[in-house]
Amino acid sequence: MLDELIALAKRRGFIYPTSSIYGGLANAYDYGPVGVELLRNIRNIWWREFIHKREDMVGIDSQIILHPRTWEASGHVSSFSDPLIEDVKTHKRYRVDHLIEVWIESQVQKGINVSLAKPLEAMSLEEMGAFIIEHRIMSPEGNALSNPKKFNLLFSTHIGAVEEEKSLAYLRGETAQGIFTNFKHVIESTRVKPPFGIGQIGKAFRNEITTGQFIFRTFEFEQAEIEYFFDADETNWETLYGSWKEAMWHFVTQVCGVSSEHLTWYRHSDAERSHYSKETNDLMYAFPFGVKELWGIAYRTTYDLQQHMKYSGVKLDYTDPVTGKTYTPHVIEPAVGLNRLFLMLLSEHYHVTPERTYLSLPQSLAPYRVAVFPLVANKPELVSKARELCNSLRNHFVTYWDDRGNIGKRYKYQDEVGTPSCVTIDFQTLEDQTVTVRDRDTMKQERVAIPQLIEYLNQ
Ligand code: ATP
């Protein structure tokens, strides 16, 4: 089914492979005229639900390139990495620990017992490299391997026009750190007080070693993250955490129209969780290629603010103006990738019947709310009436005009891009000011009077 979705996405202008005229770029996709509308709707609806509809939330928009110390403080420079090794011939890259694991398994199958001096997770890069040489382990293609190196997932870049004075910087690996570095500004410049949250939507970059399925895992993606700050003495974290889990669930099931049968929670074990996290859960969606993480939520305690205080020397505590109590707020972080929401929406709402293919996207998310057609394109009176109606609808909805080909072809296109309603202007319209409205999901057609059309579509 993933192949069908990829084909539909390309055919109908949702998603194109990046730089395809140059042979493409691995792990990179562009959003076409239809896809960009869906992406914008996802972004806007997330913002409306989590920022505008709540009095305890504000938003920010920080830079992609932050002060490099930010990433030292957050731990990304030292530990946002995987051990990497390269096939010297094909230059394909692999995780060293994965190759060793596979090799040990193959030996065990041959009846040879290999014992490691210490567990793989505890081995240094040098120790893994020595093991590869000692046992003459080859790449899966049978070629020699390079020396292993630590591969940091942060994309690095350089700032400065003069070559010698260029300084190292990073493209952000997550949007969250820009929230922590602005915490003090937000506290000082607005009327917020804990418990409150700061949300941000923006691009994040990760130099992922393992390639992903379509837009599920890409180098460049868009995150929507929230840091929710609270006083752990006053607010029970478990209750708060539960309410954020409910908000995420509500968004996916009610706003995105996803069946709860396709969703599960996965709780991270003690070994999987980062050392500073007290609780981490992933909301998992049944993607066409398996049940995978859609949205993570972590209770990060005071870790991030403490780290930034340590590295910057700036106090990031909060002093309650009424009680005078000073404390470091604790943080709960719900973080989602908008592109994963996008892929979830395509997967969830994709239907193929013997007659047609259609996307049953919720009205509020569909790229176009309505399409307008003159029944035939060669009758000027029909075309001008239809254009007049189309232009007036444009003041209210994202409206698509189509006078190409026959009605059947126009419906086919709108079904495949998920347009909920198609309005046709015919000869009867000229007589009684009514139009035909065809519903995407039921394919039923109703005659609606033009003065009532906006209200009808708003239902
Ligand atoms: P994964 O385990 O899938 O790599 P993660 O646990 O590293 O994800 P987080 O750091 O928690 O992800 O990021 C929050 C969210 O950002 C994820 O739930 C996911 O929706 C999204 N995300 C993370 N990495 C990518 C990526 N490379 N491409 C697209 N979306 C991503």
XYZ file of C-alpha atoms and ligand atoms in Angstrom:
490
model
C 0.000 0.000 0.000
C 2.921 2.365 0.648
C 3.853 2.171 -3.044
C 0.291 3.109 -4.013
C 0.383 6.078 -1.650
C 3.733 7.244 -2.995
C 2.370 6.982 -6.548
C -0.810 8.887 -5.662
C 1.194 11.542 -3.822
C 3.328 12.158 -6.910
C 0.540 11.844 -9.478
C -1.722 14.300 -7.706
C 0.790 16.900 -6.548
C 1.171 16.065 -2.861
C 4.805 15.020 -2.704
C 7.626 14.893 -5.235
C 11.094 13.412 -4.826
C 13.532 16.274 -4.240
C 15.888 17.249 -7.084
C 14.601 14.458 -9.291
C 15.942 16.151 -12.433
C 19.417 15.511 -10.976
C 18.632 11.937 -10.053
C 17.046 12.723 -6.712
C 18.453 13.165 -3.225
C 18.099 10.308 -0.755
C 15.684 10.906 2.069
C 14.371 14.189 0.737
C 10.938 15.161 -0.559
C 9.248 18.344 -1.729
C 5.609 19.203 -1.207
C 3.628 20.049 -4.351
C 0.654 22.404 -4.833
C -1.778 19.993 -3.144
C 0.602 18.717 -0.470
C 1.582 22.198 0.629
C -2.067 22.966 1.401
C -2.416 19.833 3.513
C 0.849 20.557 5.315
C -0.238 24.128 6.060
C -3.577 22.884 7.359
C -1.864 20.397 9.681
C 0.397 23.178 10.967
C -2.484 25.621 11.458
C -4.741 23.112 13.151
C -2.000 21.984 15.524
C -1.406 25.650 16.376
C -5.095 26.323 16.841
C -5.640 23.284 19.083
C -2.530 23.612 21.227
C -1.832 27.337 21.290
C -4.899 29.410 20.410
C -7.514 27.265 22.130
C -5.657 27.173 25.451
C -5.007 29.996 27.843
C -1.963 28.242 29.310
C -0.006 28.128 26.033
C 2.025 30.602 23.976
C 4.092 30.114 20.835
C 7.526 31.176 19.642
C 9.569 30.891 16.469
C 13.283 30.497 17.112
C 16.187 30.209 14.687
C 17.345 27.045 12.971
C 20.954 27.963 13.757
C 21.331 28.614 17.472
C 24.430 29.388 19.512
C 26.549 26.200 19.321
C 26.789 26.052 23.126
C 23.066 25.232 23.097
C 23.834 21.810 21.650
C 26.666 21.200 24.076
C 24.340 21.974 26.964
C 21.554 19.808 25.595
C 23.897 16.842 25.192
C 23.454 16.642 21.419
C 27.130 17.322 20.614
C 28.390 14.544 22.866
C 25.704 11.924 22.635
C 23.345 12.489 19.696
C 25.352 9.969 17.704
C 25.572 6.440 16.369
C 28.743 4.339 15.704
C 29.248 4.263 11.948
C 31.417 2.172 9.619
C 31.792 2.338 5.850
C 32.207 -0.271 3.130
C 35.454 0.973 1.520
C 34.293 -0.024 -1.966
C 30.601 0.882 -2.119
C 30.805 3.607 0.568
C 27.595 2.269 2.053
C 27.357 3.121 5.719
C 26.375 0.834 8.554
C 26.004 0.868 12.315
C 29.114 -0.923 13.648
C 27.294 -2.484 16.576
C 24.646 -3.884 14.213
C 27.310 -5.480 11.974
C 29.041 -7.086 14.963
C 25.739 -8.391 16.241
C 24.893 -9.951 12.876
C 28.365 -11.483 12.626
C 28.132 -13.029 16.109
C 24.773 -14.522 15.212
C 26.211 -16.031 12.025
C 29.037 -17.602 14.053
C 26.618 -19.031 16.584
C 24.653 -20.586 13.740
C 27.873 -22.265 12.565
C 28.291 -23.657 16.061
C 31.163 -21.288 16.925
C 30.820 -19.543 20.228
C 32.160 -15.992 20.323
C 32.360 -14.271 23.638
C 32.698 -10.522 23.993
C 34.862 -9.123 26.774
C 32.051 -6.733 27.587
C 28.552 -6.010 26.279
C 28.420 -4.259 22.893
C 26.729 -1.163 24.365
C 29.720 -0.728 26.674
C 32.383 -1.100 23.959
C 34.269 1.955 22.785
C 34.681 2.776 19.099
C 38.315 1.578 19.254
C 37.293 -1.704 20.825
C 34.652 -2.256 18.150
C 37.202 -1.387 15.447
C 39.730 -3.858 16.899
C 37.047 -6.561 17.017
C 36.219 -5.989 13.327
C 39.922 -6.317 12.366
C 40.620 -9.290 14.639
C 37.732 -11.293 13.201
C 38.110 -9.978 9.647
C 34.470 -8.945 9.539
C 33.399 -7.744 6.093
C 30.530 -5.566 4.895
C 27.293 -7.307 3.826
C 28.604 -6.953 0.235
C 31.790 -8.817 1.188
C 34.142 -5.818 1.095
C 36.603 -4.477 3.643
C 35.398 -1.944 6.183
C 36.791 1.433 7.190
C 37.726 2.402 10.730
C 34.596 3.012 12.765
C 33.787 6.524 13.778
C 31.246 8.233 15.928
C 28.601 9.638 13.701
C 26.797 12.601 15.119
C 23.292 13.116 13.799
C 23.593 16.895 14.012
C 24.225 18.619 10.693
C 27.118 21.003 11.122
C 27.748 24.164 9.160
C 29.960 27.235 9.380
C 29.180 30.862 10.017
C 31.323 33.726 8.739
C 32.394 35.201 5.429
C 36.153 34.997 6.012
C 37.449 31.462 5.653
C 39.850 31.583 8.652
C 37.279 33.126 10.939
C 34.462 30.730 10.210
C 32.960 29.196 13.288
C 31.233 25.888 13.696
C 27.462 25.868 14.076
C 24.695 23.292 13.840
C 21.332 23.066 12.144
C 18.983 22.325 14.996
C 18.361 18.652 15.665
C 15.080 19.514 17.376
C 13.028 22.664 17.898
C 12.812 22.143 21.673
C 16.136 23.766 22.571
C 15.042 27.103 21.102
C 12.186 27.018 23.597
C 14.477 26.491 26.595
C 16.852 29.242 25.499
C 13.899 31.654 25.285
C 12.287 30.585 28.566
C 13.535 33.634 30.489
C 12.475 36.057 27.718
C 8.979 34.617 27.624
C 8.619 34.762 31.412
C 9.832 38.370 31.471
C 7.945 39.706 28.466
C 4.518 38.121 28.860
C 1.957 37.532 31.601
C 2.452 33.733 31.741
C 3.073 31.846 34.952
C 3.558 28.113 35.549
C 1.871 25.848 34.805
C 2.150 27.030 31.222
C 3.653 25.842 27.972
C 5.571 27.178 24.995
C 4.994 25.636 21.583
C 6.998 25.895 18.408
C 6.707 24.580 14.862
C 9.714 24.505 12.608
C 12.284 22.623 10.606
C 14.652 20.214 12.311
C 17.559 18.325 10.747
C 19.059 14.923 11.476
C 21.743 13.159 9.521
C 20.013 9.790 9.902
C 22.102 6.710 9.026
C 19.153 4.413 8.431
C 17.023 5.497 5.532
C 13.343 5.878 6.073
C 10.081 4.872 4.507
C 8.988 7.753 2.287
C 8.456 10.875 4.454
C 8.504 8.882 7.709
C 12.196 9.478 8.347
C 13.975 12.221 6.441
C 17.054 14.387 6.961
C 14.990 17.525 7.050
C 11.570 17.523 8.690
C 9.151 19.714 10.525
C 8.520 19.356 14.231
C 5.767 20.677 16.434
C 7.005 20.630 20.002
C 5.719 21.793 23.355
C 7.609 22.361 26.573
C 5.123 22.536 29.419
C 6.622 24.096 32.564
C 5.288 23.441 36.057
C 6.117 23.449 39.753
C 6.465 19.786 40.719
C 5.499 20.608 44.343
C 2.198 22.096 43.244
C 1.242 20.047 40.199
C 1.044 16.285 40.221
C 3.166 15.296 37.224
C 1.338 12.062 36.610
C -2.026 13.814 36.314
C -0.557 16.477 34.060
C 1.232 13.878 31.945
C -2.033 11.956 31.592
C -3.889 15.077 30.446
C -1.264 15.731 27.750
C -1.543 12.142 26.585
C -5.292 12.665 26.320
C -4.792 15.886 24.339
C -2.548 14.064 21.861
C -5.042 11.210 21.544
C -7.896 13.681 21.044
C -5.984 15.501 18.309
C -5.266 12.337 16.363
C -8.697 10.720 16.735
C -11.025 13.735 16.711
C -9.186 16.346 14.658
C -7.359 14.042 12.259
C -10.196 11.491 12.134
C -7.967 8.513 12.863
C -9.506 5.266 14.112
C -8.399 4.425 17.656
C -7.880 0.858 16.408
C -4.820 2.111 14.551
C -3.266 3.689 17.632
C -1.410 2.309 20.642
C 0.762 3.660 23.434
C 4.250 2.326 23.871
C 5.886 2.948 27.236
C 9.686 3.141 27.262
C 11.412 0.781 29.687
C 14.000 2.058 32.196
C 16.828 0.930 29.895
C 15.385 2.704 26.837
C 14.700 6.012 28.548
C 17.250 8.808 28.664
C 18.793 9.102 32.122
C 17.037 12.392 32.874
C 13.587 11.276 31.776
C 11.212 9.954 34.398
C 8.607 8.736 31.935
C 8.496 8.455 28.141
C 5.662 7.177 25.971
C 5.236 7.036 22.226
C 1.890 7.273 20.512
C 2.219 4.624 17.825
C 0.326 4.529 14.543
C -0.176 1.505 12.300
C 1.624 2.849 9.210
C 1.491 0.722 6.026
C 4.992 -0.594 6.884
C 4.294 -1.378 10.540
C 3.389 0.139 13.885
C 5.767 3.054 14.402
C 6.276 6.127 16.558
C 4.117 9.073 15.597
C 4.338 11.344 18.615
C 6.518 11.174 21.710
C 5.842 12.537 25.176
C 8.558 12.727 27.818
C 8.707 13.981 31.372
C 12.149 15.611 31.294
C 12.183 16.894 34.897
C 14.416 19.996 35.299
C 17.186 18.564 33.127
C 17.151 21.009 30.211
C 16.815 24.233 32.188
C 19.516 23.015 34.615
C 21.876 22.206 31.757
C 21.368 25.609 30.151
C 21.954 27.321 33.502
C 25.178 25.342 33.890
C 26.459 26.163 30.404
C 25.277 29.771 30.137
C 25.663 30.883 33.734
C 22.263 32.564 33.419
C 19.597 31.833 36.024
C 16.605 30.143 34.455
C 14.647 29.616 37.662
C 11.177 30.969 38.177
C 10.200 33.157 41.116
C 6.533 33.184 41.966
C 5.561 36.873 42.322
C 2.960 36.086 45.003
C 4.684 33.547 47.232
C 8.248 34.565 46.420
C 9.165 30.899 45.956
C 12.046 30.316 43.558
C 12.375 26.986 41.779
C 13.417 25.348 38.523
C 10.267 24.365 36.634
C 9.831 20.757 35.594
C 8.965 20.011 31.993
C 6.696 17.705 30.029
C 7.464 17.561 26.306
C 4.992 16.331 23.678
C 6.872 16.286 20.326
C 5.553 15.304 16.932
C 6.750 15.415 13.346
C 4.265 17.134 11.031
C 5.435 14.996 8.147
C 4.550 11.887 10.132
C 1.091 13.336 10.750
C 0.898 13.952 6.997
C 1.799 10.345 6.188
C -0.650 9.111 8.829
C -3.447 11.182 7.251
C -2.726 9.830 3.773
C -2.601 6.239 5.056
C -5.696 6.545 7.204
C -7.932 8.225 4.660
C -6.881 6.379 1.523
C -9.701 4.262 0.041
C -9.824 2.195 -3.091
C -13.181 0.867 -4.297
C -13.964 -0.846 -7.610
C -15.162 2.529 -8.974
C -12.623 4.964 -7.643
C -9.819 6.018 -5.332
C -10.520 8.725 -2.789
C -9.101 10.377 0.296
C -11.622 10.908 3.081
C -9.636 13.714 4.733
C -11.508 15.739 7.388
C -12.963 18.966 5.973
C -10.702 21.128 8.090
C -7.575 19.419 6.737
C -8.477 18.757 3.101
C -6.246 20.747 0.687
C -9.341 22.191 -1.023
C -12.673 22.545 0.760
C -14.662 22.794 -2.472
C -14.258 22.602 -6.235
C -16.415 24.511 -8.723
C -17.185 23.327 -12.268
C -19.233 24.687 -15.127
C -21.049 21.643 -16.563
C -19.536 22.340 -19.981
C -16.692 24.676 -20.822
C -18.007 25.965 -24.141
C -21.120 27.778 -22.897
C -20.051 31.302 -21.902
C -23.131 31.919 -19.759
C -22.392 28.798 -17.666
C -18.707 29.614 -17.387
C -19.283 33.196 -16.276
C -21.889 32.152 -13.698
C -19.535 29.467 -12.384
C -16.611 31.886 -12.213
C -18.687 34.404 -10.330
C -19.671 31.736 -7.780
C -16.119 30.399 -7.546
C -14.744 33.871 -6.818
C -17.296 34.524 -4.116
C -16.577 31.134 -2.487
C -12.875 32.000 -2.470
C -13.627 34.597 0.203
C -14.676 31.761 2.505
C -12.948 28.552 1.457
C -9.916 27.283 -0.397
C -11.712 26.736 -3.701
C -10.537 24.884 -6.794
C -11.627 25.836 -10.313
C -11.804 23.192 -13.011
C -13.336 23.389 -16.485
C -11.098 20.807 -18.161
C -12.377 17.516 -19.558
C -15.640 15.932 -18.547
C -17.291 15.982 -15.119
C -16.249 12.380 -14.437
C -12.561 13.247 -14.813
C -12.941 16.317 -12.616
C -14.602 14.257 -9.859
C -11.828 11.676 -10.135
C -9.168 14.303 -9.523
C -11.014 15.914 -6.610
C -11.662 12.495 -5.018
C -7.974 11.693 -5.194
C -6.913 14.950 -3.566
C -9.674 14.634 -0.962
C -11.920 17.604 -1.795
C -15.073 17.151 0.330
C -17.534 18.896 -2.030
C -17.825 19.566 -5.773
C -20.245 22.213 -7.000
C -21.504 22.066 -10.597
C -23.212 24.921 -12.385
C -25.605 23.682 -15.079
C -28.448 25.022 -17.206
C -30.910 24.746 -14.359
C -28.667 27.110 -12.335
C -29.374 29.860 -14.856
C -33.084 29.395 -14.313
C -33.470 28.835 -10.575
C -30.126 29.805 -8.943
C -29.478 26.290 -7.622
C -26.338 24.186 -8.027
C -25.484 20.513 -7.663
C -23.299 19.698 -4.680
C -21.662 16.294 -4.818
C -20.352 14.746 -1.606
C -16.939 13.074 -1.825
C -17.629 10.212 0.573
C -21.200 9.260 -0.289
C -21.085 10.474 -3.933
C -24.633 11.741 -3.320
C -25.710 14.869 -5.167
C -27.958 17.523 -3.746
C -29.508 20.609 -5.274
C -28.644 23.647 -3.146
C -29.765 27.261 -3.649
C -26.771 29.573 -4.181
C -27.699 31.927 -1.295
C -27.593 28.917 1.061
C -24.385 27.429 -0.311
C -21.911 28.907 2.169
C -24.008 27.832 5.124
C -24.427 24.386 3.555
C -20.670 23.980 3.098
C -19.986 25.244 6.599
C -22.067 22.497 8.215
P 12.700 7.945 16.000
O 12.859 6.975 17.147
O 11.603 7.563 15.052
O 13.985 8.306 15.329
P 12.885 9.971 17.944
O 12.391 9.262 19.155
O 14.323 10.179 17.736
O 12.221 9.306 16.642
P 12.121 12.556 18.851
O 13.498 13.024 19.043
O 11.299 12.188 20.029
O 12.125 11.342 17.818
O 11.363 13.611 17.921
C 9.984 13.881 18.068
C 9.201 13.557 16.807
O 9.819 14.098 15.654
C 9.072 12.066 16.521
O 8.023 11.503 17.257
C 8.756 12.078 15.041
O 7.363 12.340 14.819
C 9.547 13.255 14.533
N 10.813 12.841 13.913
C 11.980 12.531 14.535
N 12.943 12.234 13.640
C 12.384 12.371 12.417
C 12.877 12.218 11.078
N 14.146 11.911 10.807
N 12.004 12.442 10.054
C 10.723 12.790 10.291
N 10.210 12.948 11.519
C 11.023 12.746 12.583
